Coordinates of C-alpha atoms and ligand atoms in Angstrom, one line a residue:
X27 CA 0.0 0.0 0.0
X28 CA 1.3 3.5 -0.8
X29 CA 2.5 5.9 2.0
X30 CA -0.5 8.2 1.8
X31 CA -2.9 5.5 2.5
X32 CA -1.1 4.6 5.8
X33 CA -3.3 5.2 8.9
X34 CA -2.1 7.9 11.3
X35 CA 0.2 6.6 14.2
X36 CA -0.1 8.9 17.1
X37 CA -2.6 11.6 18.0
X38 CA -2.7 13.4 21.3
X39 CA -3.5 17.1 21.0
X40 CA -7.0 18.1 19.8
X41 CA -5.6 20.2 16.9
X42 CA -3.5 17.2 15.8
X43 CA -6.6 15.1 16.2
X44 CA -8.6 17.2 13.7
X45 CA -5.7 17.1 11.3
X46 CA -5.4 13.4 11.7
X47 CA -9.2 13.1 11.1
X48 CA -8.9 15.1 7.9
X49 CA -6.1 12.9 6.8
X50 CA -8.2 9.8 7.6
X51 CA -11.0 11.2 5.5
X52 CA -8.7 11.7 2.5
X53 CA -7.3 8.2 3.0
X54 CA -10.7 6.7 3.2
X55 CA -11.9 8.6 0.1
X56 CA -8.8 7.5 -1.8
X57 CA -9.3 3.9 -0.8
X58 CA -12.9 4.0 -1.8
X59 CA -11.9 5.4 -5.2
X60 CA -9.3 2.7 -5.6
X61 CA -11.8 0.0 -4.6
X62 CA -14.3 1.4 -7.1
X63 CA -11.7 1.4 -9.8
X64 CA -10.8 -2.1 -9.1
X65 CA -14.4 -3.2 -9.1
X66 CA -14.9 -1.5 -12.4
X67 CA -11.8 -3.1 -13.8
X68 CA -13.0 -6.5 -12.5
X69 CA -16.4 -5.8 -14.1
X70 CA -14.7 -4.9 -17.4
X71 CA -12.6 -8.0 -17.3
X72 CA -15.7 -10.1 -16.7
X73 CA -17.6 -8.3 -19.5
X74 CA -14.8 -9.1 -21.9
X75 CA -14.5 -12.7 -20.7
X76 CA -18.3 -13.1 -21.2
X77 CA -18.2 -11.8 -24.7
X78 CA -18.1 -14.7 -27.1
X79 CA -15.4 -14.5 -29.7
X80 CA -17.4 -15.7 -32.7
X81 CA -21.0 -14.8 -33.3
X82 CA -22.7 -16.2 -36.4
X83 CA -26.3 -15.1 -36.2
X84 CA -28.0 -11.7 -35.9
X85 CA -30.1 -12.7 -32.8
X86 CA -26.9 -13.8 -31.0
X87 CA -25.1 -10.6 -31.9
X88 CA -28.1 -8.6 -30.6
X89 CA -28.2 -10.6 -27.4
X90 CA -24.4 -10.1 -26.8
X91 CA -24.6 -6.4 -27.5
X92 CA -27.5 -6.0 -25.2
X93 CA -25.4 -7.5 -22.3
X94 CA -22.4 -5.5 -23.3
X95 CA -24.3 -2.2 -23.5
X96 CA -25.9 -2.8 -20.0
X97 CA -22.5 -3.5 -18.5
X98 CA -21.0 -0.4 -20.2
X99 CA -23.8 1.7 -18.7
X100 CA -23.3 0.1 -15.3
X101 CA -19.5 0.5 -15.3
X102 CA -19.7 4.2 -16.3
X103 CA -22.8 4.8 -14.3
X104 CA -24.5 6.3 -17.4
X105 CA -28.2 6.6 -18.0
X106 CA -27.9 6.0 -21.8
X107 CA -25.5 4.0 -23.9
X108 CA -25.4 3.4 -27.7
X109 CA -23.2 2.0 -30.4
X110 CA -23.1 3.9 -33.6
X111 CA -21.7 2.4 -36.8
X112 CA -20.4 4.3 -39.8
X113 CA -21.9 3.5 -43.2
X114 CA -19.6 4.6 -46.1
X115 CA -22.5 4.6 -48.5
X116 CA -24.2 7.6 -46.8
X117 CA -21.3 9.0 -44.8
X118 CA -23.3 8.8 -41.6
X119 CA -23.1 7.0 -38.2
X120 CA -26.3 5.4 -37.2
X121 CA -27.3 3.5 -34.0
X122 CA -26.7 -0.3 -34.0
X123 CA -29.5 -1.6 -31.8
X124 CA -29.9 -2.4 -29.0
X125 CA -29.2 0.8 -27.2
X126 CA -29.9 1.6 -23.5
X127 CA -32.0 4.5 -22.3
X128 CA -33.1 5.5 -25.8
X129 CA -36.6 5.2 -27.2
X130 CA -37.3 3.3 -30.4
X131 CA -37.8 6.6 -32.2
X132 CA -34.5 8.0 -30.9
X133 CA -32.7 4.8 -32.0
X134 CA -34.2 5.1 -35.4
X135 CA -33.6 8.8 -36.1
X136 CA -30.4 9.5 -34.2
X137 CA -27.8 9.8 -36.9
X138 CA -24.6 11.9 -37.2
X139 CA -22.6 12.8 -40.3
X140 CA -19.0 11.7 -40.0
X141 CA -18.0 15.4 -40.6
X142 CA -20.1 16.8 -37.7
X143 CA -20.4 16.9 -33.9
X144 CA -18.4 15.1 -31.2
X145 CA -19.3 11.7 -32.7
X146 CA -18.0 12.7 -36.0
X147 CA -14.8 14.1 -34.5
X148 CA -14.2 11.0 -32.4
X149 CA -14.8 8.8 -35.5
X150 CA -12.5 10.8 -37.7
X151 CA -9.7 11.3 -35.3
X152 CA -9.9 7.9 -33.6
X153 CA -9.4 9.5 -30.2
X154 CA -12.0 9.3 -27.3
X155 CA -13.4 12.4 -25.6
X156 CA -15.4 13.4 -22.6
X157 CA -17.8 16.3 -22.6
X158 CA -19.5 17.4 -19.4
X159 CA -21.6 20.3 -20.6
X160 CA -23.4 19.1 -23.7
X161 CA -25.4 22.3 -24.1
X162 CA -22.5 24.7 -24.0
X163 CA -19.8 22.5 -25.5
X164 CA -19.3 24.0 -28.9
X165 CA -18.5 20.6 -30.5
X166 CA -21.9 19.1 -29.8
X167 CA -24.8 19.2 -32.3
X168 CA -27.5 21.0 -30.3
X169 CA -30.4 19.3 -32.1
X170 CA -29.1 15.9 -31.1
X171 CA -28.4 17.1 -27.6
X172 CA -32.0 18.2 -27.3
X173 CA -33.4 15.1 -29.2
X174 CA -31.7 12.7 -26.8
X175 CA -31.8 14.9 -23.8
X176 CA -28.0 14.7 -23.3
X177 CA -26.3 16.4 -20.3
X178 CA -22.8 15.0 -20.6
X179 CA -21.1 12.0 -22.2
X180 CA -18.1 10.0 -23.3
X181 CA -17.5 9.0 -26.9
X182 CA -15.0 6.3 -27.6
X183 CA -14.0 5.1 -31.2
X184 CA -14.7 1.5 -32.1
X185 CA -11.4 0.6 -33.7
X186 CA -10.6 -2.8 -35.2
X187 CA -6.9 -3.5 -34.7
X188 CA -5.0 -6.1 -36.6
X189 CA -2.0 -7.4 -34.7
X190 CA 1.0 -9.4 -35.7
X191 CA 2.4 -12.4 -33.8
X192 CA 4.1 -10.1 -31.3
X193 CA 0.9 -8.3 -30.6
X194 CA 1.9 -5.2 -32.4
X195 CA -0.9 -3.3 -34.2
X196 CA -0.2 -3.5 -37.9
X197 CA -3.4 -2.2 -39.3
X198 CA -6.4 -0.4 -37.8
X199 CA -9.8 0.8 -39.0
X200 CA -12.5 2.8 -37.1
X201 CA -15.9 1.3 -37.6
X202 CA -18.0 3.5 -35.3
X203 CA -18.3 5.2 -31.9
X204 CA -19.4 3.9 -28.5
X205 CA -21.4 6.5 -26.6
X206 CA -22.5 6.8 -23.0
X207 CA -24.6 9.8 -21.9
X208 CA -25.7 11.4 -18.6
X209 CA -23.7 10.1 -15.7
X210 CA -26.0 9.2 -12.9
X211 CA -26.7 11.4 -9.9
X212 CA -25.7 14.5 -11.7
X213 CA -22.0 13.6 -11.7
X214 CA -19.4 14.3 -14.3
X215 CA -17.7 11.7 -16.4
X216 CA -14.0 11.4 -15.7
X217 CA -10.8 10.1 -17.3
X218 CA -11.2 6.8 -15.5
X219 CA -14.6 6.2 -17.3
X220 CA -12.9 7.0 -20.5
X221 CA -10.1 4.6 -19.9
X222 CA -12.5 1.7 -19.0
X223 CA -14.8 2.4 -22.0
X224 CA -11.7 2.4 -24.3
X225 CA -10.8 -1.1 -23.0
X226 CA -14.3 -2.4 -23.8
X227 CA -14.6 -0.6 -27.1
X228 CA -11.7 -2.5 -28.7
X229 CA -13.2 -5.9 -27.8
X230 CA -16.6 -4.7 -28.9
X231 CA -15.3 -3.5 -32.3
X232 CA -13.7 -6.8 -33.0
X233 CA -16.8 -8.7 -32.1
X234 CA -19.1 -6.6 -34.2
X235 CA -16.8 -6.7 -37.2
X236 CA -16.3 -10.5 -36.9
X237 CA -20.0 -11.1 -36.4
X238 CA -20.9 -8.9 -39.4
X239 CA -18.4 -10.9 -41.5
X240 CA -19.7 -14.2 -40.4
X241 CA -23.4 -13.1 -40.7
X242 CA -22.8 -11.9 -44.2
X243 CA -20.9 -15.1 -45.1
X244 CA -23.6 -17.3 -43.6
X245 CA -26.4 -15.3 -45.2
X246 CA -24.6 -15.6 -48.6
X247 CA -24.1 -19.3 -48.0
X248 CA -27.8 -19.7 -47.1
X249 CA -28.8 -17.7 -50.2
X250 CA -26.6 -19.9 -52.3
X251 CA -28.0 -23.0 -50.7
X252 CA -31.6 -21.8 -51.3
X253 CA -30.9 -21.0 -54.9
X254 CA -29.4 -24.4 -55.4
X255 CA -32.3 -26.1 -53.7
X256 CA -34.8 -24.1 -55.7
X257 CA -33.2 -24.9 -59.0
X258 CA -35.4 -26.9 -61.3
X259 CA -32.3 -28.7 -62.6
X260 CA -30.8 -31.4 -60.5
X261 CA -27.4 -30.7 -59.1
X262 CA -25.0 -33.4 -57.8
X263 CA -21.5 -32.7 -56.6
X264 CA -19.0 -35.4 -55.8
X265 CA -15.4 -34.9 -54.5
X266 CA -12.2 -36.3 -56.1
X267 CA -12.6 -39.5 -54.2
X268 CA -16.1 -40.1 -55.5
X269 CA -17.9 -39.2 -52.4
X270 CA -21.3 -37.4 -52.8
X271 CA -21.0 -33.9 -51.3
X272 CA -24.2 -32.3 -52.4
X273 CA -27.5 -33.3 -53.9
X274 CA -30.2 -30.6 -54.3
X275 CA -33.8 -31.4 -53.9
X276 CA -34.5 -31.7 -57.7
X277 CA -31.6 -34.2 -58.0
X278 CA -32.8 -36.2 -55.0
X279 CA -36.3 -36.5 -56.6
X280 CA -34.8 -37.6 -59.9
X281 CA -32.7 -40.2 -58.0
X282 CA -35.7 -41.3 -56.0
X283 CA -34.7 -40.4 -52.5
X284 CA -33.8 -37.6 -50.1
X285 CA -30.5 -35.7 -50.0
X286 CA -29.3 -37.4 -46.7
X287 CA -29.6 -40.8 -48.5
X288 CA -26.8 -39.8 -50.8
X289 CA -24.5 -37.2 -49.1
X290 CA -21.4 -38.5 -47.5
X291 CA -21.5 -41.8 -49.4
X292 CA -19.7 -43.2 -52.5
X293 CA -21.6 -42.3 -55.6
X294 CA -21.0 -45.7 -57.1
X295 CA -23.0 -47.2 -54.2
X296 CA -25.9 -44.8 -53.8
X297 CA -26.6 -43.8 -57.4
X298 CA -28.5 -46.6 -59.1
X299 CA -28.8 -45.3 -62.6
X300 CA -25.9 -46.8 -64.6
X301 CA -25.9 -44.1 -67.2
X302 CA -25.7 -41.3 -64.7
X303 CA -22.9 -43.2 -62.9
X304 CA -21.1 -43.4 -66.2
X305 CA -21.4 -39.6 -66.7
X306 CA -19.9 -38.9 -63.3
X307 CA -17.2 -41.6 -63.7
X308 CA -16.2 -40.4 -67.2
X309 CA -15.8 -36.9 -65.8
X310 CA -13.8 -38.1 -62.9
X311 CA -11.5 -40.4 -65.0
X312 CA -11.2 -38.3 -68.1
X313 CA -10.8 -35.2 -66.0
X314 CA -12.8 -33.3 -68.5
X315 CA -16.3 -32.0 -69.2
X316 CA -18.8 -34.7 -70.2
X317 CA -22.3 -34.2 -71.6
X318 CA -24.8 -37.0 -72.3
X319 CA -28.4 -37.3 -72.8
X320 CA -29.8 -39.9 -70.4
X321 CA -33.3 -41.4 -70.0
X322 CA -34.5 -42.5 -66.5
X323 CA -37.6 -44.6 -65.8
X324 CA -39.6 -46.7 -68.1
X325 CA -42.5 -46.6 -70.4
X326 CA -44.8 -43.5 -70.0
X327 CA -42.8 -42.6 -66.9
X328 CA -39.6 -42.2 -68.9
X329 CA -37.9 -38.8 -68.4
X330 CA -35.1 -37.5 -70.5
X331 CA -32.3 -35.5 -69.1
X332 CA -29.3 -33.6 -70.5
X333 CA -26.6 -34.6 -68.0
X334 CA -23.6 -32.3 -68.0
X335 CA -20.7 -33.0 -65.7
X336 CA -17.9 -30.4 -65.1
X337 CA -14.7 -30.5 -63.2
X338 CA -13.6 -28.2 -60.5
X339 CA -9.9 -28.3 -59.9
X340 CA -8.1 -27.6 -56.6
X341 CA -5.0 -25.4 -56.2
X342 CA -2.7 -28.3 -57.1
X343 CA -4.6 -28.8 -60.4
X344 CA -6.1 -32.1 -59.3
X345 CA -9.9 -32.8 -59.5
X346 CA -11.5 -31.4 -56.4
X347 CA -15.1 -31.8 -57.4
X348 CA -17.2 -33.1 -60.2
X349 CA -20.5 -31.2 -60.5
X350 CA -23.3 -32.8 -62.6
X351 CA -26.3 -30.8 -63.7
X352 CA -29.4 -32.7 -64.8
X353 CA -31.7 -30.7 -67.1
X354 CA -35.1 -32.2 -67.6
X355 CA -35.6 -32.1 -71.4
X356 CA -38.6 -34.4 -71.5
X357 CA -41.0 -31.7 -72.6
X358 CA -38.7 -30.6 -75.3
X359 CA -38.4 -34.2 -76.5
X360 CA -42.1 -34.6 -76.3
X361 CA -42.8 -31.5 -78.3
X362 CA -40.3 -32.6 -80.9
X363 CA -42.0 -36.0 -81.1
X364 CA -45.4 -34.3 -81.3
X365 CA -44.2 -31.9 -84.0
X366 CA -43.1 -34.8 -86.1
X367 CA -46.5 -36.5 -85.6
X368 CA -48.1 -33.1 -86.3
X369 CA -46.4 -32.6 -89.6
X370 CA -47.6 -36.1 -90.8
X371 CA -51.1 -35.5 -89.5
X372 CA -51.4 -32.1 -91.1
X373 CA -50.1 -33.5 -94.4
X374 CA -52.8 -36.1 -94.2
X375 CA -55.4 -33.5 -93.1
X376 CA -54.5 -31.3 -96.1
X377 CA -54.5 -34.2 -98.6
X378 CA -57.9 -35.6 -97.6
X379 CA -60.0 -32.6 -98.7
X380 CA -57.8 -32.0 -101.7
X381 CA -58.2 -35.6 -102.8
X382 CA -62.0 -35.3 -102.4
X383 CA -62.1 -31.9 -104.3
X384 CA -59.9 -33.2 -107.1
X385 CA -62.0 -36.4 -107.3
X386 CA -65.3 -34.5 -107.6
X387 CA -64.0 -31.9 -110.1
X388 CA -62.5 -34.7 -112.3
X389 CA -65.8 -36.6 -112.2
X390 CA -67.7 -33.4 -113.3
X391 CA -65.1 -32.6 -116.0
X392 CA -65.3 -36.1 -117.4
X393 CA -69.1 -36.0 -117.6
X394 CA -69.2 -34.6 -121.1
X395 CA -72.5 -36.4 -121.9
X396 CA -74.3 -34.7 -119.0
X397 CA -74.8 -38.0 -117.2
X398 CA -75.3 -36.3 -113.8
X399 CA -78.5 -34.4 -113.3
X400 CA -78.6 -30.8 -111.8
X401 CA -79.3 -31.9 -108.2
X402 CA -76.4 -34.5 -108.3
X403 CA -74.1 -31.8 -109.7
X404 CA -75.3 -29.4 -106.9
X405 CA -74.6 -32.0 -104.3
X406 CA -71.0 -32.4 -105.7
X407 CA -70.5 -28.6 -105.7
X408 CA -71.7 -28.5 -102.1
X409 CA -69.2 -31.2 -101.1
X410 CA -66.4 -29.3 -102.9
X411 CA -67.5 -26.2 -101.1
X412 CA -67.4 -27.9 -97.7
X413 CA -64.0 -29.4 -98.4
X414 CA -62.7 -26.0 -99.4
X415 CA -64.0 -24.6 -96.1
X416 CA -62.2 -27.4 -94.3
X417 CA -59.0 -26.6 -96.1
X418 CA -59.4 -22.9 -95.4
X419 CA -60.0 -23.5 -91.7
X420 CA -56.9 -25.7 -91.4
X421 CA -54.7 -23.3 -93.3
X422 CA -55.9 -20.3 -91.2
X423 CA -55.3 -22.4 -88.0
X424 CA -51.8 -23.1 -89.2
X425 CA -51.2 -19.4 -90.0
X426 CA -52.5 -18.3 -86.6
X427 CA -50.2 -20.9 -84.9
X428 CA -47.2 -19.7 -86.8
X429 CA -48.1 -16.1 -85.7
X430 CA -48.3 -17.1 -82.1
X431 CA -45.1 -19.2 -82.3
X432 CA -43.1 -16.4 -83.8
X433 CA -44.3 -14.1 -80.9
X434 CA -46.4 -11.9 -83.0
X435 CA -49.8 -10.8 -81.5
X436 CA -53.0 -11.8 -83.2
X437 CA -54.5 -8.7 -84.8
X438 CA -58.0 -8.0 -83.8
X439 CA -60.6 -6.5 -86.1
X440 CA -63.2 -5.3 -83.7
X441 CA -66.8 -4.7 -84.6
X442 CA -70.1 -4.9 -82.7
X443 CA -71.2 -8.5 -83.1
X444 CA -74.6 -10.1 -82.6
X445 CA -73.5 -13.2 -80.7
X446 CA -76.8 -15.0 -81.1
X447 CA -76.7 -14.6 -84.9
X448 CA -73.1 -15.8 -85.2
X449 CA -73.9 -18.8 -83.0
X450 CA -77.0 -19.7 -84.9
X451 CA -75.1 -19.6 -88.2
X452 CA -72.3 -21.8 -86.9
X453 CA -74.7 -24.2 -85.3
X454 CA -76.5 -24.7 -88.7
X455 CA -73.2 -25.0 -90.6
X456 CA -71.9 -27.7 -88.1
X457 CA -75.3 -29.4 -88.1
X458 CA -75.0 -29.8 -91.9
X459 CA -71.9 -32.0 -91.4
X460 CA -73.7 -34.5 -89.2
X461 CA -77.0 -36.2 -88.8
X462 CA -75.9 -38.3 -85.8
X463 CA -75.8 -35.3 -83.5
X464 CA -78.5 -32.8 -82.4
X465 CA -77.1 -29.3 -82.2
X466 CA -78.9 -26.8 -80.0
X467 CA -78.5 -23.2 -79.1
X468 CA -79.7 -21.9 -75.8
X469 CA -79.7 -18.2 -75.1
X470 CA -82.0 -15.6 -73.5
X471 CA -84.0 -13.6 -76.1
X472 CA -82.4 -10.3 -75.1
X473 CA -78.8 -11.6 -75.3
X474 CA -76.5 -8.6 -75.7
X475 CA -74.2 -7.8 -78.6
X476 CA -70.5 -7.6 -77.9
X477 CA -67.5 -5.9 -79.4
X478 CA -65.1 -8.6 -80.6
X479 CA -63.3 -10.0 -83.6
X480 CA -66.1 -11.8 -85.3
X481 CA -63.8 -14.0 -87.4
X482 CA -61.9 -15.1 -84.2
X483 CA -65.2 -15.8 -82.4
X484 CA -66.3 -18.0 -85.3
X485 CA -63.0 -19.9 -85.2
X486 CA -63.4 -20.4 -81.5
X487 CA -66.9 -21.8 -81.8
X488 CA -66.0 -23.8 -84.9
X489 CA -63.2 -25.5 -83.1
X490 CA -65.2 -26.2 -79.9
X491 CA -68.3 -27.4 -81.7
X492 CA -66.2 -29.4 -84.2
X493 CA -64.5 -31.1 -81.2
X494 CA -67.8 -31.8 -79.5
X495 CA -69.0 -33.6 -82.6
X496 CA -65.7 -35.3 -83.4
X497 CA -65.3 -36.7 -79.9
X498 CA -68.9 -37.9 -79.6
X499 CA -68.6 -40.8 -82.2
X500 CA -71.9 -42.2 -81.0
X501 CA -73.7 -39.0 -81.6
X502 CA -75.9 -37.3 -79.0
X503 CA -76.7 -33.8 -78.1
X504 CA -74.3 -30.9 -78.6
X505 CA -75.4 -27.8 -76.8
X506 CA -74.2 -24.2 -77.0
X507 CA -75.5 -22.2 -74.1
X508 CA -74.9 -18.4 -73.8
X509 CA -74.7 -16.5 -70.5
X510 CA -74.6 -12.8 -69.8
X511 CA -72.1 -12.2 -67.0
X512 CA -72.2 -8.4 -66.8
X513 CA -68.7 -7.3 -68.0
X514 CA -68.4 -10.5 -70.2
X515 CA -70.3 -13.2 -71.9
X516 CA -69.7 -16.9 -71.4
X517 CA -70.4 -19.6 -74.0
X518 CA -70.6 -23.2 -72.8
X519 CA -70.2 -26.1 -75.4
X520 CA -71.4 -29.4 -74.0
X521 CA -71.4 -32.8 -75.6
X522 CA -72.3 -36.4 -74.6
X523 CA -69.1 -37.9 -75.9
X524 CA -65.9 -39.6 -74.8
X525 CA -65.0 -37.2 -72.0
X526 CA -61.4 -36.5 -71.1
X527 CA -59.4 -38.7 -68.8
X528 CA -58.2 -36.9 -65.6
X529 CA -54.5 -37.1 -66.5
X530 CA -55.0 -35.1 -69.7
X531 CA -57.2 -32.3 -68.4
X532 CA -54.4 -29.9 -67.5
X533 CA -52.6 -30.5 -70.8
X534 CA -55.2 -30.5 -73.6
X535 CA -54.6 -26.7 -74.1
X536 CA -51.0 -27.3 -74.8
X537 CA -50.0 -27.3 -78.5
X538 CA -49.9 -30.7 -80.1
X539 CA -51.3 -32.4 -77.0
X540 CA -53.8 -35.1 -77.9
X541 CA -55.3 -37.9 -75.8
X542 CA -53.3 -40.6 -77.5
X543 CA -53.4 -43.3 -74.8
X544 CA -57.1 -44.1 -75.3
X545 CA -58.3 -46.2 -78.2
X546 CA -61.5 -44.2 -78.8
X547 CA -59.7 -40.9 -78.8
X548 CA -57.0 -42.3 -81.0
X549 CA -59.5 -43.4 -83.7
X550 CA -60.5 -39.7 -84.1
X551 CA -58.3 -37.7 -86.4
X552 CA -56.9 -34.5 -84.9
X553 CA -53.9 -32.2 -85.0
X554 CA -53.7 -31.2 -81.3
X555 CA -53.6 -27.5 -82.1
X556 CA -57.3 -26.6 -81.9
X557 CA -57.7 -25.9 -78.2
X558 CA -54.2 -24.2 -78.0
X559 CA -55.4 -21.9 -80.7
X560 CA -58.8 -21.3 -79.1
X561 CA -57.1 -20.2 -75.9
X562 CA -54.8 -17.8 -77.8
X563 CA -57.8 -16.4 -79.7
X564 CA -59.9 -15.9 -76.6
X565 CA -57.0 -14.4 -74.6
X566 CA -56.3 -11.9 -77.5
X567 CA -59.5 -10.2 -76.4
X568 CA -59.2 -7.8 -73.5
X569 CA -61.2 -4.8 -72.2
X570 CA -60.0 -1.5 -70.9
X571 CA -59.5 -2.9 -67.4
X572 CA -57.1 -5.5 -68.7
X573 CA -59.6 -8.4 -68.2
X574 CA -58.9 -10.9 -70.9
X575 CA -61.0 -13.7 -72.5
X576 CA -60.3 -17.3 -71.7
X577 CA -61.3 -20.9 -72.3
X578 CA -61.3 -23.8 -69.9
X579 CA -62.6 -27.3 -69.4
X580 CA -65.5 -26.7 -67.1
X581 CA -66.6 -30.3 -66.7
X582 CA -65.8 -33.7 -68.1
X583 CA -66.7 -37.3 -67.2
X584 CA -65.2 -40.2 -69.2
X585 CA -67.8 -41.8 -71.5
X586 CA -70.4 -39.2 -70.5
X587 CA -69.2 -36.0 -72.1
X588 CA -67.5 -32.7 -71.6
X589 CA -68.3 -29.0 -71.2
X590 CA -65.9 -26.3 -72.4
X591 CA -66.4 -22.7 -71.4
X592 CA -65.3 -19.6 -73.2
X593 CA -65.4 -16.1 -71.8
X594 CA -65.0 -13.0 -73.8
X595 CA -65.1 -9.4 -72.5
X596 CA -68.2 -7.5 -73.8
X597 CA -66.2 -4.5 -74.9
X598 CA -62.8 -5.6 -76.3
X599 CA -60.3 -2.9 -77.1
X600 CA -57.5 -2.9 -79.7
X601 CA -53.8 -3.4 -78.6
X602 CA -52.6 -3.9 -75.1
X603 CA -55.1 -2.6 -72.6
X604 CA -53.9 -0.8 -69.5
X605 CA -53.9 -3.2 -66.6
Ligands
ADP11 P1 -57.4 -32.1 -82.0 O1 -57.1 -31.5 -83.4 O2 -56.6 -33.3 -81.7 O3 -58.9 -32.2 -81.8 P2 -57.5 -30.1 -79.9 O4 -56.4 -29.2 -79.5 O5 -58.8 -29.5 -80.4 O6 -56.8 -31.0 -81.0 O7 -57.8 -31.1 -78.8 C1 -56.8 -31.6 -78.0 C2 -57.2 -33.0 -77.5 O8 -58.3 -32.8 -76.5 C3 -57.9 -33.9 -78.5 O9 -56.9 -34.6 -79.2 C4 -58.8 -34.7 -77.7 O10 -58.2 -35.8 -77.3 C5 -59.2 -33.8 -76.6 N1 -60.5 -33.2 -76.7 C6 -60.8 -32.0 -77.2 N2 -62.1 -31.7 -77.2 C7 -62.7 -32.8 -76.7 C8 -64.1 -33.2 -76.4 N3 -65.1 -32.4 -76.6 N4 -64.3 -34.4 -75.9 C9 -63.3 -35.3 -75.6 N5 -62.0 -35.0 -75.9 C10 -61.7 -33.8 -76.4

């Protein structure tokens, strides 16, 4: 113990006694100050020991800082404490929550430019400071002093220090400022407070900066993982020893399992598909990129994949990872197959009416003797006329498809159309092709006219009624019912035919899609473009509010019949309507 803290030895005279008493008081005060200092240092040391070195999540950082800020306030006997971090983007220091003694609003709006105030000065100069008269101190920003109700304070820079092996600082960077405000019981802050806060600030800066780095890294990792998992393509990664390191969920589904079934095991053991194994093995052995088309599954379940395996090399040039990507190209292959079938169907569909037209014209030309009477000749002309219509319809379907496929919009020629008249005309035309079906129109007497492209409306109805007849080989009733829905009209086409099996219902509006796995459907000639086209024609109609037309399968029961519904806006407008 130092000399001045020694208790007095001898005291006899009253004057001496008073002096001694005074000395005692000083000694006691000094001892109390030392004890407090030691307590504070102990508390600082415990705070530092309690602060974890590596924090990897935001909640954990928040929790740690909360404890830290409480201790800081306790040690310095401050009413308020806050950490402010510098953001280079806006050149400002803002509060990193949690703060102590500040309202949510104060935390949110308290910000200081790095060029201003005590905070700015401490940040720029990297040196701590005490101010004990916030209102009069010319360095303080008076708006902030009033906003936070600050009387006095200590500001300490948060400096990250990089040290070498001998603990010498080799690099340092200031990331923000630690603040305490308003010493309790109206006291002033002193050099001791400043020294203790400085000790804490260095530790705090390191923790914040490490945590931010870790949090950023783990967020980036999570993002990457999520992206990988959400990829539609399957991704499989194996290391140089052939151990599976990663399988995203698409790949797990393709391989028929869950990711944990594969990860950490030899790919030769866990991947059953020989062709896929070969792709991975080829890449591993040949140490080069390999690309193969592989088919997995059997029969109708077969799916086609483009499997592409790439090599990732380590620093020593050796194969570190092989990453295989499985792209599902089943739909592309199906469309290609359907396109080929389509070309042959269309050629057939074009040749049939042409053969018939040629046949009847040749017969008429050869009849030089006038063998056929007028009514027979008229019948022949009517057949030729019908076959020409059939050809025209098919060609206009093909032209429309090619417009849609090339990304061009379908031009609308809008006029006011009497829907009932158009429907009646189409019903009688369609009725003339069949005597096995009874075609019927059902509409209210006062059914409204609409603004639409009449030609397109006719194509829509022709297709739907044509299908209703085609796919009811045993005949029956075909009904076209009209409904006024206010802003739009709906047309329901119902038949009593084959119906559509459940598994095809979502797909019949896709181009070239035909119900081809059912004998009855297969025996009906089709091209698979009718409904695709009907959808495009209906959707080309839209009103000023952006509501578009549409077509959908409303109801279907196999062997009982189907109902298709079309909706068109009552007042279609040209071009793209404002949504
Ligand atoms: P297609 O030229 O083959 O008739 P669509 O696109 O018009 O082409 O129809 C697609 C498929 O939907 C058809 O091949 C048929 O299997 C089925 N389909 C369409 N309309 C009906 C219906 N009214 N009843 C039963 N099946 C239908």
